[in-house]
Tab-separated table of C-alpha atoms and ligand atoms in Angstrom:
chain	number	residue	atom	x	y	z
A	1	MET	CA	-0.157	-0.151	-0.106
A	2	SER	CA	0.953	3.390	-1.242
A	3	ALA	CA	1.963	5.843	2.077
A	4	ALA	CA	2.120	8.889	-0.072
A	5	ARG	CA	-0.715	10.779	1.576
A	6	SER	CA	-3.758	12.154	-0.988
A	7	ASP	CA	-2.985	15.909	-1.671
A	8	ALA	CA	-6.201	17.109	-3.417
A	9	LEU	CA	-9.508	15.613	-3.033
A	10	VAL	CA	-11.889	15.196	-6.204
A	11	PHE	CA	-15.436	15.002	-5.084
A	12	PHE	CA	-17.859	13.649	-7.767
A	13	GLY	CA	-21.480	14.176	-7.594
A	14	ALA	CA	-21.090	17.598	-5.644
A	15	SER	CA	-24.526	18.598	-6.524
A	16	GLY	CA	-26.082	15.108	-5.413
A	17	ASP	CA	-28.031	14.717	-1.905
A	18	LEU	CA	-25.413	12.290	-0.847
A	19	ALA	CA	-22.643	15.385	-0.798
A	20	TYR	CA	-25.540	17.878	0.885
A	21	LYS	CA	-26.030	15.418	3.568
A	22	ASP	CA	-22.985	13.560	4.024
A	23	ILE	CA	-20.184	15.144	2.043
A	24	PHE	CA	-19.286	19.108	3.103
A	25	PRO	CA	-19.876	18.233	7.189
A	26	ALA	CA	-17.561	15.918	6.357
A	27	LEU	CA	-15.043	17.832	4.796
A	28	HIS	CA	-15.955	20.902	7.237
A	29	GLY	CA	-14.817	18.594	9.916
A	30	LEU	CA	-11.890	17.534	8.396
A	31	VAL	CA	-10.469	21.301	7.873
A	32	ALA	CA	-11.758	21.184	11.072
A	33	ASP	CA	-9.224	18.733	12.263
A	34	GLY	CA	-6.750	20.034	10.165
A	35	GLN	CA	-6.678	16.861	7.983
A	36	LEU	CA	-8.048	19.100	4.937
A	37	ASP	CA	-5.170	21.356	3.314
A	38	MET	CA	-5.598	20.669	-0.138
A	39	PRO	CA	-7.470	21.929	-3.267
A	40	VAL	CA	-10.521	20.113	-3.091
A	41	ILE	CA	-12.921	19.984	-6.148
A	42	GLY	CA	-16.058	19.375	-6.746
A	43	VAL	CA	-17.248	17.490	-10.323
A	44	ALA	CA	-20.777	17.654	-11.220
A	45	ARG	CA	-23.220	18.139	-14.413
A	46	SER	CA	-25.160	21.190	-13.481
A	47	GLU	CA	-24.321	24.242	-15.053
A	48	TRP	CA	-22.433	26.205	-11.209
A	49	SER	CA	-19.877	28.803	-10.575
A	50	ARG	CA	-17.572	28.127	-7.780
A	51	GLU	CA	-20.303	30.273	-5.708
A	52	ASP	CA	-22.264	28.049	-6.211
A	53	LEU	CA	-20.819	25.199	-4.880
A	54	VAL	CA	-19.802	27.006	-1.409
A	55	ALA	CA	-23.422	28.230	-1.218
A	56	ARG	CA	-24.234	24.644	-1.202
A	57	ALA	CA	-21.776	23.623	1.562
A	58	ARG	CA	-22.454	26.927	3.144
A	59	ALA	CA	-26.000	25.684	3.379
A	60	SER	CA	-25.850	21.855	4.091
A	61	ILE	CA	-23.339	22.572	6.849
A	62	GLU	CA	-25.584	24.659	8.597
A	63	ALA	CA	-28.594	22.862	7.726
A	64	HIS	CA	-26.531	19.732	10.028
A	65	GLY	CA	-25.247	21.488	12.842
A	66	GLY	CA	-22.351	22.971	11.838
A	67	HIS	CA	-21.743	26.768	11.565
A	68	ALA	CA	-19.932	28.778	8.948
A	69	ASP	CA	-17.010	29.241	11.359
A	70	ALA	CA	-13.202	29.366	10.448
A	71	ALA	CA	-13.285	25.708	9.051
A	72	PHE	CA	-15.567	26.779	6.748
A	73	ASP	CA	-13.958	29.950	5.514
A	74	LYS	CA	-10.566	27.873	5.149
A	75	LEU	CA	-12.720	25.185	3.238
A	76	ALA	CA	-14.585	27.364	0.991
A	77	SER	CA	-11.053	29.137	-0.174
A	78	GLN	CA	-10.136	25.431	-1.318
A	79	LEU	CA	-13.282	24.364	-3.241
A	80	GLN	CA	-13.370	24.597	-7.244
A	81	TYR	CA	-15.852	23.178	-9.529
A	82	ILE	CA	-15.599	21.715	-12.626
A	83	CYS	CA	-18.880	21.599	-14.535
A	84	GLY	CA	-18.879	18.796	-16.956
A	85	ASP	CA	-20.703	15.255	-17.736
A	86	TYR	CA	-18.876	12.620	-17.457
A	87	SER	CA	-19.498	10.955	-20.329
A	88	GLU	CA	-17.210	13.510	-21.837
A	89	ALA	CA	-13.276	13.257	-21.982
A	90	PRO	CA	-12.483	17.504	-21.836
A	91	THR	CA	-14.660	16.757	-18.869
A	92	PHE	CA	-11.675	14.575	-17.015
A	93	THR	CA	-9.044	16.769	-19.103
A	94	ARG	CA	-9.912	19.609	-17.403
A	95	LEU	CA	-10.298	17.936	-14.000
A	96	ARG	CA	-6.248	17.188	-14.496
A	97	GLU	CA	-5.582	20.792	-15.510
A	98	VAL	CA	-7.291	21.682	-12.379
A	99	LEU	CA	-5.035	19.317	-10.221
A	100	GLY	CA	-2.163	20.876	-11.698
A	101	ALA	CA	1.414	19.674	-9.062
A	102	ALA	CA	-1.013	16.997	-7.210
A	103	GLN	CA	0.096	13.590	-7.423
A	104	HIS	CA	-1.651	11.355	-5.780
A	105	PRO	CA	-5.686	12.655	-6.468
A	106	LEU	CA	-8.508	11.199	-3.808
A	107	HIS	CA	-11.425	10.494	-6.684
A	108	TYR	CA	-14.453	10.123	-4.580
A	109	LEU	CA	-16.757	9.306	-6.811
A	110	ALA	CA	-20.600	10.156	-4.463
A	111	ILE	CA	-22.881	9.204	-7.696
A	112	PRO	CA	-25.422	6.668	-9.859
A	113	PRO	CA	-22.896	3.257	-10.103
A	114	SER	CA	-24.370	3.520	-14.102
A	115	ALA	CA	-21.562	5.432	-14.273
A	116	PHE	CA	-18.682	4.638	-12.263
A	117	GLU	CA	-17.379	2.927	-15.366
A	118	GLN	CA	-17.720	6.594	-17.233
A	119	VAL	CA	-15.702	7.908	-14.105
A	120	VAL	CA	-13.061	5.035	-13.597
A	121	ARG	CA	-12.308	5.594	-17.662
A	122	GLY	CA	-12.497	9.002	-17.863
A	123	LEU	CA	-9.958	9.126	-14.719
A	124	ALA	CA	-7.192	6.709	-16.301
A	125	GLU	CA	-7.653	7.825	-20.038
A	126	SER	CA	-6.471	11.796	-18.403
A	127	GLY	CA	-4.404	10.296	-16.272
A	128	ALA	CA	-5.982	11.671	-12.882
A	129	ALA	CA	-5.905	8.286	-12.016
A	130	LYS	CA	-1.939	8.106	-11.745
A	131	GLY	CA	-0.770	7.644	-7.759
A	132	ALA	CA	-4.545	8.388	-7.032
A	133	ARG	CA	-6.708	6.438	-4.823
A	134	VAL	CA	-10.669	5.881	-6.062
A	135	VAL	CA	-13.831	5.658	-2.648
A	136	LEU	CA	-16.962	4.446	-4.593
A	137	GLU	CA	-20.534	4.876	-2.849
A	138	LYS	CA	-22.333	1.918	-2.487
A	139	PRO	CA	-24.378	-0.332	-4.302
A	140	PHE	CA	-21.400	-2.788	-5.388
A	141	GLY	CA	-23.784	-4.137	-8.441
A	142	ARG	CA	-27.332	-5.399	-8.005
A	143	ASP	CA	-26.556	-9.535	-7.369
A	144	TYR	CA	-23.302	-11.875	-7.508
A	145	ALA	CA	-22.713	-11.441	-11.642
A	146	SER	CA	-23.264	-7.951	-11.750
A	147	ALA	CA	-20.632	-7.166	-8.594
A	148	VAL	CA	-18.478	-9.864	-10.539
A	149	GLU	CA	-18.938	-7.552	-13.733
A	150	LEU	CA	-18.068	-4.357	-12.057
A	151	ASP	CA	-14.799	-5.317	-10.247
A	152	ASP	CA	-13.340	-6.353	-13.644
A	153	VAL	CA	-14.308	-3.058	-14.806
A	154	LEU	CA	-12.942	-1.230	-11.989
A	155	HIS	CA	-9.245	-3.727	-12.131
A	156	GLN	CA	-9.525	-2.804	-15.867
A	157	PHE	CA	-8.182	0.828	-14.877
A	158	LEU	CA	-7.271	0.887	-11.005
A	159	PRO	CA	-4.947	-1.703	-8.849
A	160	GLU	CA	-7.225	-3.344	-6.094
A	161	ARG	CA	-5.166	-1.202	-3.287
A	162	ALA	CA	-6.106	2.229	-4.968
A	163	ILE	CA	-9.813	1.211	-4.248
A	164	PHE	CA	-11.783	2.021	-1.733
A	165	ARG	CA	-15.042	0.681	-1.361
A	166	ILE	CA	-17.389	2.800	1.069
A	167	ASP	CA	-19.932	1.314	3.818
A	168	HIS	CA	-20.449	4.379	5.797
A	169	PHE	CA	-21.467	1.577	8.734
A	170	LEU	CA	-18.316	0.645	9.003
A	171	GLY	CA	-16.452	4.044	9.831
A	172	LYS	CA	-19.460	4.597	13.077
A	173	GLU	CA	-17.687	4.372	16.351
A	174	PRO	CA	-20.061	1.377	17.734
A	175	VAL	CA	-18.976	-0.795	15.368
A	176	GLN	CA	-15.115	-0.792	15.439
A	177	ASN	CA	-15.711	-1.364	19.611
A	178	LEU	CA	-17.035	-4.830	18.436
A	179	LEU	CA	-13.802	-5.775	16.662
A	180	TYR	CA	-12.203	-3.605	19.451
A	181	PHE	CA	-13.722	-5.438	21.989
A	182	ARG	CA	-12.960	-8.616	20.885
A	183	PHE	CA	-9.475	-9.029	20.484
A	184	ALA	CA	-8.677	-6.540	23.512
A	185	ASN	CA	-10.076	-8.684	25.662
A	186	SER	CA	-8.818	-12.077	26.727
A	187	PHE	CA	-12.211	-13.044	28.170
A	188	LEU	CA	-14.383	-13.833	25.736
A	189	GLU	CA	-12.229	-15.895	23.274
A	190	PRO	CA	-12.344	-18.876	25.097
A	191	ILE	CA	-16.195	-18.616	25.156
A	192	TRP	CA	-16.377	-17.672	21.244
A	193	ASN	CA	-17.573	-20.636	19.389
A	194	ARG	CA	-19.459	-23.721	18.994
A	195	GLU	CA	-18.607	-24.945	22.401
A	196	TYR	CA	-20.462	-21.757	24.511
A	197	ILE	CA	-22.403	-19.988	21.902
A	198	ASP	CA	-25.844	-21.439	20.972
A	199	HIS	CA	-26.405	-19.188	18.986
A	200	VAL	CA	-26.116	-15.228	17.662
A	201	GLN	CA	-28.680	-13.100	17.196
A	202	ILE	CA	-28.780	-9.268	14.578
A	203	THR	CA	-30.945	-7.029	14.805
A	204	MET	CA	-30.892	-3.871	12.984
A	205	ALA	CA	-34.968	-2.375	13.096
A	206	GLU	CA	-35.964	0.909	12.392
A	207	SER	CA	-39.347	2.471	13.059
A	208	PHE	CA	-39.677	5.108	10.196
A	209	GLY	CA	-40.446	4.145	6.481
A	210	ILE	CA	-39.230	4.817	3.677
A	211	LYS	CA	-39.420	8.609	4.045
A	212	GLY	CA	-40.714	9.096	0.008
A	213	ARG	CA	-37.966	7.184	-0.817
A	214	GLY	CA	-40.409	4.856	-3.173
A	215	ARG	CA	-39.330	4.397	-6.292
A	216	LEU	CA	-35.604	3.987	-5.463
A	217	TYR	CA	-36.675	1.433	-2.803
A	218	GLU	CA	-38.269	-0.453	-5.335
A	219	GLU	CA	-35.132	-1.418	-6.618
A	220	LEU	CA	-33.312	-2.362	-3.427
A	221	GLY	CA	-35.823	-4.293	-0.778
A	222	ALA	CA	-33.795	-5.064	2.670
A	223	ILE	CA	-31.718	-7.588	1.691
A	224	ARG	CA	-30.018	-5.488	-1.038
A	225	ASP	CA	-30.510	-2.442	1.045
A	226	VAL	CA	-28.779	-3.503	4.692
A	227	VAL	CA	-28.490	-6.788	4.956
A	228	GLN	CA	-26.085	-8.037	1.663
A	229	ASN	CA	-23.608	-4.980	2.543
A	230	HIS	CA	-24.767	-3.258	6.310
A	231	LEU	CA	-25.308	-6.256	8.579
A	232	LEU	CA	-22.879	-9.189	6.463
A	233	GLN	CA	-20.311	-6.713	7.523
A	234	ILE	CA	-21.256	-6.769	11.169
A	235	ALA	CA	-22.041	-10.990	11.287
A	236	ALA	CA	-18.298	-10.935	9.839
A	237	LEU	CA	-16.599	-8.478	12.619
A	238	LEU	CA	-18.229	-10.977	15.543
A	239	LEU	CA	-17.530	-14.127	12.829
A	240	MET	CA	-13.724	-13.257	12.319
A	241	GLU	CA	-10.846	-15.775	13.436
A	242	PRO	CA	-8.456	-12.984	15.806
A	243	PRO	CA	-6.150	-11.228	12.846
A	244	VAL	CA	-2.159	-12.708	12.681
A	245	GLY	CA	0.439	-10.151	12.434
A	246	HIS	CA	0.473	-6.654	12.003
A	247	ASP	CA	0.573	-6.689	8.742
A	248	PRO	CA	-2.829	-3.371	7.472
A	249	GLU	CA	-4.252	-6.085	5.617
A	250	ALA	CA	-4.561	-8.803	8.425
A	251	ILE	CA	-7.971	-7.482	9.703
A	252	ARG	CA	-9.252	-7.617	6.206
A	253	ASP	CA	-7.994	-11.226	5.238
A	254	ALA	CA	-9.335	-12.198	8.074
A	255	LYS	CA	-13.158	-11.211	7.926
A	256	GLY	CA	-12.429	-11.837	4.151
A	257	GLN	CA	-12.404	-15.543	5.164
A	258	ALA	CA	-15.705	-14.823	7.796
A	259	PHE	CA	-17.170	-13.942	4.602
A	260	ALA	CA	-15.615	-17.139	3.115
A	261	ALA	CA	-17.201	-19.843	5.378
A	262	MET	CA	-20.688	-17.834	5.246
A	263	ARG	CA	-23.757	-20.572	3.869
A	264	PRO	CA	-25.608	-19.140	0.501
A	265	LEU	CA	-28.841	-18.534	1.868
A	266	ASP	CA	-31.492	-20.833	1.704
A	267	PRO	CA	-34.693	-19.651	0.333
A	268	ASP	CA	-36.566	-22.166	3.085
A	269	GLU	CA	-34.652	-20.083	5.731
A	270	VAL	CA	-35.566	-16.537	4.956
A	271	VAL	CA	-38.680	-14.746	5.687
A	272	ARG	CA	-39.517	-11.668	4.046
A	273	GLY	CA	-42.202	-9.373	4.881
A	274	GLN	CA	-43.667	-6.059	3.364
A	275	PHE	CA	-45.108	-3.160	6.101
A	276	ASP	CA	-48.893	-2.328	5.305
A	277	GLY	CA	-49.351	0.309	3.464
A	278	TYR	CA	-46.209	0.204	1.653
A	279	ARG	CA	-47.988	-0.552	-1.666
A	280	SER	CA	-49.600	2.896	-1.771
A	281	GLN	CA	-46.314	4.789	-1.168
A	282	PRO	CA	-45.417	6.922	-3.840
A	283	GLY	CA	-43.174	4.840	-6.876
A	284	VAL	CA	-44.607	1.585	-5.573
A	285	ALA	CA	-46.016	-0.883	-7.296
A	286	PRO	CA	-49.486	-1.809	-6.360
A	287	ASP	CA	-48.489	-5.029	-6.326
A	288	SER	CA	-45.110	-4.627	-5.061
A	289	ASP	CA	-43.473	-8.097	-3.878
A	290	VAL	CA	-40.295	-5.713	-2.268
A	291	GLU	CA	-39.487	-6.749	1.365
A	292	THR	CA	-39.421	-4.406	3.477
A	293	TYR	CA	-38.651	-6.670	6.179
A	294	VAL	CA	-36.479	-9.902	6.273
A	295	ALA	CA	-35.375	-12.598	9.021
A	296	LEU	CA	-32.821	-15.277	8.119
A	297	ARG	CA	-30.816	-17.760	9.156
A	298	LEU	CA	-27.113	-17.926	8.412
A	299	HIS	CA	-25.231	-20.890	8.522
A	300	VAL	CA	-21.098	-20.779	8.859
A	301	ASP	CA	-18.931	-23.710	7.906
A	302	SER	CA	-16.123	-23.258	9.991
A	303	TRP	CA	-14.302	-25.210	12.778
A	304	ARG	CA	-15.501	-22.731	15.328
A	305	TRP	CA	-18.745	-21.950	14.136
A	306	ALA	CA	-20.419	-25.082	12.650
A	307	GLY	CA	-23.396	-25.811	14.058
A	308	VAL	CA	-24.475	-22.282	15.379
A	309	PRO	CA	-26.799	-20.311	13.544
A	310	ILE	CA	-26.668	-16.828	13.178
A	311	TYR	CA	-30.102	-15.336	13.101
A	312	ILE	CA	-30.114	-11.723	11.129
A	313	ARG	CA	-33.403	-9.688	11.128
A	314	THR	CA	-33.735	-6.472	9.733
A	315	GLY	CA	-36.676	-4.201	9.134
A	316	LYS	CA	-38.897	-0.665	8.099
A	317	SER	CA	-41.683	0.554	10.668
A	318	LEU	CA	-40.516	-1.566	12.927
A	319	ALA	CA	-41.857	-1.152	17.135
A	320	THR	CA	-38.348	0.766	17.502
A	321	THR	CA	-35.424	2.280	15.566
A	322	ALA	CA	-32.306	0.788	16.732
A	323	THR	CA	-29.333	-1.722	15.672
A	324	GLU	CA	-27.808	-4.221	17.759
A	325	VAL	CA	-26.222	-7.886	18.621
A	326	TYR	CA	-27.511	-10.439	20.531
A	327	VAL	CA	-25.170	-13.223	21.406
A	328	ALA	CA	-27.151	-16.383	23.533
A	329	LEU	CA	-24.392	-18.527	25.300
A	330	LYS	CA	-25.560	-21.772	26.582
A	331	ARG	CA	-26.740	-23.352	29.278
A	332	PRO	CA	-24.031	-24.594	32.115
A	333	PRO	CA	-24.153	-28.188	31.454
A	334	LEU	CA	-25.815	-29.116	34.479
A	335	ALA	CA	-28.225	-27.200	36.828
A	336	VAL	CA	-27.037	-27.310	40.690
A	337	PHE	CA	-29.554	-24.439	41.163
A	338	GLU	CA	-33.124	-25.378	40.252
A	339	ASP	CA	-33.847	-22.671	38.914
A	340	VAL	CA	-31.502	-22.470	36.492
A	341	LYS	CA	-33.219	-25.022	34.170
A	342	ARG	CA	-35.808	-22.453	33.638
A	343	ALA	CA	-33.795	-19.106	33.827
A	344	GLN	CA	-32.549	-17.097	30.891
A	345	ALA	CA	-29.089	-17.966	29.981
A	346	ASN	CA	-26.216	-15.589	29.421
A	347	HIS	CA	-26.047	-13.522	27.009
A	348	VAL	CA	-23.442	-10.926	25.543
A	349	ARG	CA	-25.504	-7.763	24.244
A	350	PHE	CA	-23.762	-5.110	22.074
A	351	ARG	CA	-26.408	-2.582	21.534
A	352	LEU	CA	-25.115	-0.393	18.669
A	353	SER	CA	-27.295	2.507	18.075
A	354	PRO	CA	-28.651	4.305	18.705
A	355	ASP	CA	-27.101	4.620	22.162
A	356	VAL	CA	-24.044	2.218	22.492
A	357	VAL	CA	-24.170	-0.185	25.582
A	358	LEU	CA	-22.213	-3.571	25.445
A	359	GLU	CA	-24.315	-5.992	28.402
A	360	LEU	CA	-22.645	-8.943	29.740
A	361	GLY	CA	-25.703	-11.145	30.896
A	362	ALA	CA	-25.532	-13.380	34.088
A	363	ARG	CA	-27.261	-14.688	37.116
A	364	ALA	CA	-26.230	-13.775	40.605
A	365	LYS	CA	-28.157	-14.892	44.319
A	366	ARG	CA	-31.264	-13.125	44.943
A	367	PRO	CA	-30.569	-12.238	49.086
A	368	GLY	CA	-32.104	-14.611	51.404
A	369	GLU	CA	-32.012	-18.628	52.517
A	370	SER	CA	-33.064	-20.403	48.875
A	371	MET	CA	-29.890	-20.997	46.071
A	372	ALA	CA	-32.769	-19.133	43.851
A	373	GLY	CA	-31.130	-15.983	41.376
A	374	GLU	CA	-31.597	-13.742	39.485
A	375	ALA	CA	-30.775	-11.447	36.175
A	376	VAL	CA	-28.306	-9.210	36.286
A	377	ASP	CA	-27.135	-7.197	33.476
A	378	LEU	CA	-23.709	-5.965	33.547
A	379	ASP	CA	-23.440	-2.586	31.695
A	380	ALA	CA	-20.994	-0.808	29.678
A	381	CYS	CA	-22.558	2.004	28.092
A	382	ARG	CA	-20.704	4.791	26.222
A	383	ASP	CA	-21.293	8.171	24.463
A	384	THR	CA	-20.863	8.615	21.119
A	385	VAL	CA	-22.204	12.640	21.304
A	386	ASN	CA	-18.376	13.462	20.058
A	387	ALA	CA	-17.271	10.117	17.672
A	388	MET	CA	-15.942	11.283	14.342
A	389	PRO	CA	-18.984	11.096	11.564
A	390	ALA	CA	-18.819	7.669	9.714
A	391	TYR	CA	-17.670	10.141	6.210
A	392	GLN	CA	-15.189	11.887	8.009
A	393	ARG	CA	-13.288	8.878	9.580
A	394	LEU	CA	-13.809	7.002	6.377
A	395	LEU	CA	-12.637	9.829	3.648
A	396	GLY	CA	-9.379	10.491	6.421
A	397	ASP	CA	-8.315	6.938	6.079
A	398	ALA	CA	-8.704	6.846	2.122
A	399	MET	CA	-6.660	10.139	1.953
A	400	ARG	CA	-3.881	8.058	4.453
A	401	GLY	CA	-4.603	5.271	2.464
A	402	ASP	CA	-5.858	3.420	5.312
A	403	GLN	CA	-7.694	0.568	3.685
A	404	MET	CA	-8.634	-1.279	7.157
A	405	LEU	CA	-12.436	0.125	7.546
A	406	PHE	CA	-13.357	-0.136	3.286
A	407	GLY	CA	-14.991	-3.271	2.009
A	408	ARG	CA	-12.367	-5.677	-0.251
A	409	ASN	CA	-13.209	-6.649	-3.424
A	410	ASP	CA	-13.664	-10.389	-2.381
A	411	GLN	CA	-15.858	-9.165	0.953
A	412	VAL	CA	-18.310	-7.649	-1.429
A	413	VAL	CA	-18.580	-10.269	-3.945
A	414	SER	CA	-18.953	-13.024	-1.877
A	415	ALA	CA	-21.455	-11.428	0.200
A	416	TRP	CA	-23.464	-11.467	-3.031
A	417	ARG	CA	-23.018	-15.231	-3.069
A	418	ILE	CA	-24.667	-15.210	0.208
A	419	VAL	CA	-27.595	-13.449	-0.785
A	420	ASP	CA	-28.125	-14.172	-4.097
A	421	PRO	CA	-30.029	-16.807	-4.516
A	422	VAL	CA	-32.931	-15.571	-2.219
A	423	LEU	CA	-32.524	-12.138	-4.305
A	424	THR	CA	-35.318	-14.282	-6.953
A	425	THR	CA	-36.229	-17.834	-5.376
A	426	HIS	CA	-38.612	-16.875	-2.408
A	427	LYS	CA	-42.023	-17.203	-1.256
A	428	PRO	CA	-44.687	-13.907	-1.428
A	429	VAL	CA	-44.033	-12.018	1.200
A	430	ALA	CA	-45.848	-11.668	4.256
A	431	ILE	CA	-47.471	-8.112	5.116
A	432	TYR	CA	-47.014	-6.329	8.358
A	433	GLN	CA	-48.744	-4.196	10.941
A	434	GLN	CA	-46.944	-0.711	11.296
A	435	GLY	CA	-45.080	-0.884	14.716
A	436	SER	CA	-44.912	-4.408	15.312
A	437	TRP	CA	-42.141	-7.079	14.871
A	438	GLY	CA	-42.771	-7.840	11.713
A	439	PRO	CA	-44.853	-10.650	10.036
A	440	SER	CA	-46.008	-13.435	12.919
A	441	GLU	CA	-43.873	-16.231	10.381
A	442	ALA	CA	-40.877	-15.088	11.662
A	443	ASP	CA	-42.110	-15.536	15.458
A	444	HIS	CA	-40.268	-18.981	15.811
A	445	PHE	CA	-37.686	-18.568	14.260
A	446	ILE	CA	-35.118	-19.124	16.631
A	447	GLN	CA	-34.921	-23.028	17.336
A	448	GLY	CA	-35.256	-23.343	20.334
A	449	GLY	CA	-35.619	-19.763	21.075
A	450	ALA	CA	-36.622	-16.218	20.743
A	451	TRP	CA	-36.113	-13.425	18.972
A	452	TYR	CA	-34.194	-10.394	21.732
A	453	ASP	CA	-36.341	-7.583	20.810
A	454	PRO	CA	-34.568	-4.236	21.470
A	455	VAL	CA	-35.813	-1.685	23.370
B	501	NDP	P1	-27.964	11.986	-6.678
B	501	NDP	O1	-29.137	11.193	-7.922
B	501	NDP	O2	-28.668	12.846	-5.516
B	501	NDP	O3	-26.619	12.785	-7.604
B	501	NDP	C1	-26.141	12.619	-7.977
B	501	NDP	C2	-25.148	12.924	-8.790
B	501	NDP	O4	-24.038	13.163	-9.902
B	501	NDP	C3	-24.869	14.685	-8.609
B	501	NDP	O5	-24.216	15.817	-8.612
B	501	NDP	C4	-25.377	14.608	-10.281
B	501	NDP	O6	-24.780	15.940	-11.199
B	501	NDP	C5	-23.761	13.864	-10.959
B	501	NDP	N1	-24.661	12.886	-12.328
B	501	NDP	C6	-24.851	11.787	-12.274
B	501	NDP	N2	-24.705	11.146	-13.509
B	501	NDP	C7	-23.809	12.659	-14.254
B	501	NDP	C8	-23.489	12.390	-15.272
B	501	NDP	N3	-23.947	11.912	-16.564
B	501	NDP	N4	-22.649	13.530	-15.608
B	501	NDP	C9	-22.138	14.209	-14.480
B	501	NDP	N5	-22.497	14.504	-13.444
B	501	NDP	C10	-23.325	13.656	-12.777
B	501	NDP	O7	-27.367	10.668	-6.083
B	501	NDP	P2	-27.147	10.621	-4.424
B	501	NDP	O8	-26.167	12.003	-4.206
B	501	NDP	O9	-28.237	10.327	-3.532
B	501	NDP	O10	-25.896	9.021	-4.610
B	501	NDP	C11	-25.027	9.272	-5.248
B	501	NDP	C12	-24.487	7.758	-4.814
B	501	NDP	O11	-24.020	7.246	-3.546
B	501	NDP	C13	-25.006	6.317	-5.257
B	501	NDP	O12	-24.188	6.001	-5.513
B	501	NDP	C14	-26.077	6.006	-4.485
B	501	NDP	O13	-26.574	5.014	-4.462
B	501	NDP	C15	-25.293	6.552	-3.453
B	501	NDP	N6	-25.310	6.693	-1.850
B	501	NDP	C16	-26.649	8.051	-1.002
B	501	NDP	C17	-27.231	8.317	0.039
B	501	NDP	C18	-28.021	9.036	-0.401
B	501	NDP	O14	-28.095	9.283	1.459
B	501	NDP	N7	-28.735	10.031	-0.840
B	501	NDP	C19	-26.598	6.700	1.181
B	501	NDP	C20	-25.860	5.597	0.731
B	501	NDP	C21	-25.038	5.648	-0.433
B	501	NDP	P3	-26.615	16.742	-11.461
B	501	NDP	O15	-27.025	16.621	-10.326
B	501	NDP	O16	-25.373	18.335	-11.220
B	501	NDP	O17	-26.761	16.852	-12.842
C-alpha cells in the first residue's frame, strides 16, 4: 500500500443528495481537524459557478448542525468546481489541469453506480488516475453477477490497493468497537465458539418507513439495502478469526475468510415481509413484492462456528429504531440450582445504535435462604455524542491510504454470493402491521429460543 498522503480531494456528485447530507459536513470536520489542507474539487453536471458550490456547502453545513466558522472559510477558499458530463473526455482533461501539481489525488465517486465505469475510464485516460485513490459509494452491483462484472471493470483501470469501497456503517464508532471489544479482551476468546455459543441474533430495526424514497426502494428491498452490506459486515466482525500479524491487511484477510465460510442462504430459511401501506406509497407498484422486512438464518462452515445459527433480521416501520447484536450462550452443562433450568441463559449484547451498550447477561443469587437467583446485567454504556461522523472518519482514512474500514473485492463479491439465491427465489412477502416486530411467520424462527427485541 502506498503511504503517500493524498494531495487533492475530488468529489464527483458534488450537486447530489449525498454530498449535501454527508460530504460537505465531513469536509468541514476534516478542515477543522487540520486534515484537509489541499485543493477540494467538486465535479457535476449542474451549471454552477464556484460561488454556487460554496453556497451549497454553507447551506449543507448549517443544515447539519455546523456553522460558517473559520474552518468553513478555509474550506470555502479551497473549493473549486468543474461543470461537466462524466461521459465526455473534456471533463477529465479539465480536471487534470485543475489538479495542477497534485500527484496523489483522492477521487470520491458519490454518483449513481451506472456512472462508475465512465468516471474511472475518464480518470485513467486523462492521467488523473495515476497515483490516485478512488472511493466508491455503494451499491457495488445488485447481485453476484453484476458485482463480479463491476469488479472486472474497475480492475481494468485501477489496482485493488487504489480502490476504497465505502460502507459508511463500518465508519461508525460502535461498529469499530465490536472489533476492538472482541480482540482487546482475553475473557471472550475462550467462549467465542460453538462450545459455548448457542446462536447469534443481529437486529437492525427502524421505526420509520421509506421516507418518500419509493422508487429507489422498489429497486432495492431490505436484502440489497442493508443485509448484503451492513449486516453481513457486522456478522463478519463477530465471526472472524483473530487477525494474524500486524500487516494492515491482516484484519481484512480475517474478515474475508469469515465471508468465505458463510453458506449461501436457503430460501426456506428466509422470511420476507412488507409493512401494511407500503404499496400505497408514491413510486411503489400497487402489487409490489419488495421486502421491507427480512429475517434469515445464516450458517457458517468453519471449525469454530459449525452448527451455530446466525439470525439476521431487519425491517422498516417496526416497533423501534435500534441496531443490536445478541449473542446467546449455552446453558451451564448441569443445573446445580433448580431455577437455572428455567432461567434465560447468559448472553453478550452489543447495542450499536442509537446509543451504545455492552452488556454481559449473568445470574446472581437473590438474597435470602433459598439458592435461587435472578438475572443481573453487567452494562457498560458509551457516549457517542462526540464520535467522529462516519464519512469524516472514512475520508480521512482513505486520504492516508488506510483501507482497514473499506470493503475488499473478495468480501463484497462473497456477500453477494451469500444473498444471491434468495434475491429471486423466495415466497411472496408476508404483510405486517406498522409498529409491530414484523410478520408472525418469523415469530418462531429461532430454533429453541425467541427473538430478543431491542427497546
Ligand atoms: P443524486 O442523484 O442526488 O446525485 C447524483 C450526482 O451525480 C449529482 O451531482 C449529478 O450531477 C451527478 N451526475 C450523475 N450523472 C452525471 C453525469 N453523467 N455527468 C455529470 N454528473 C453526473 O445521488 P445521491 O447523491 O443520492 O447518491 C450518489 C451515490 O451515493 C449513489 O451511488 C447512491 O447509491 C449512493 N448513496 C446515497 C446515499 C444518500 O443518502 N443519498 C446513501 C448511501 C449511498 P447533476 O445533478 O448536477 O446532474
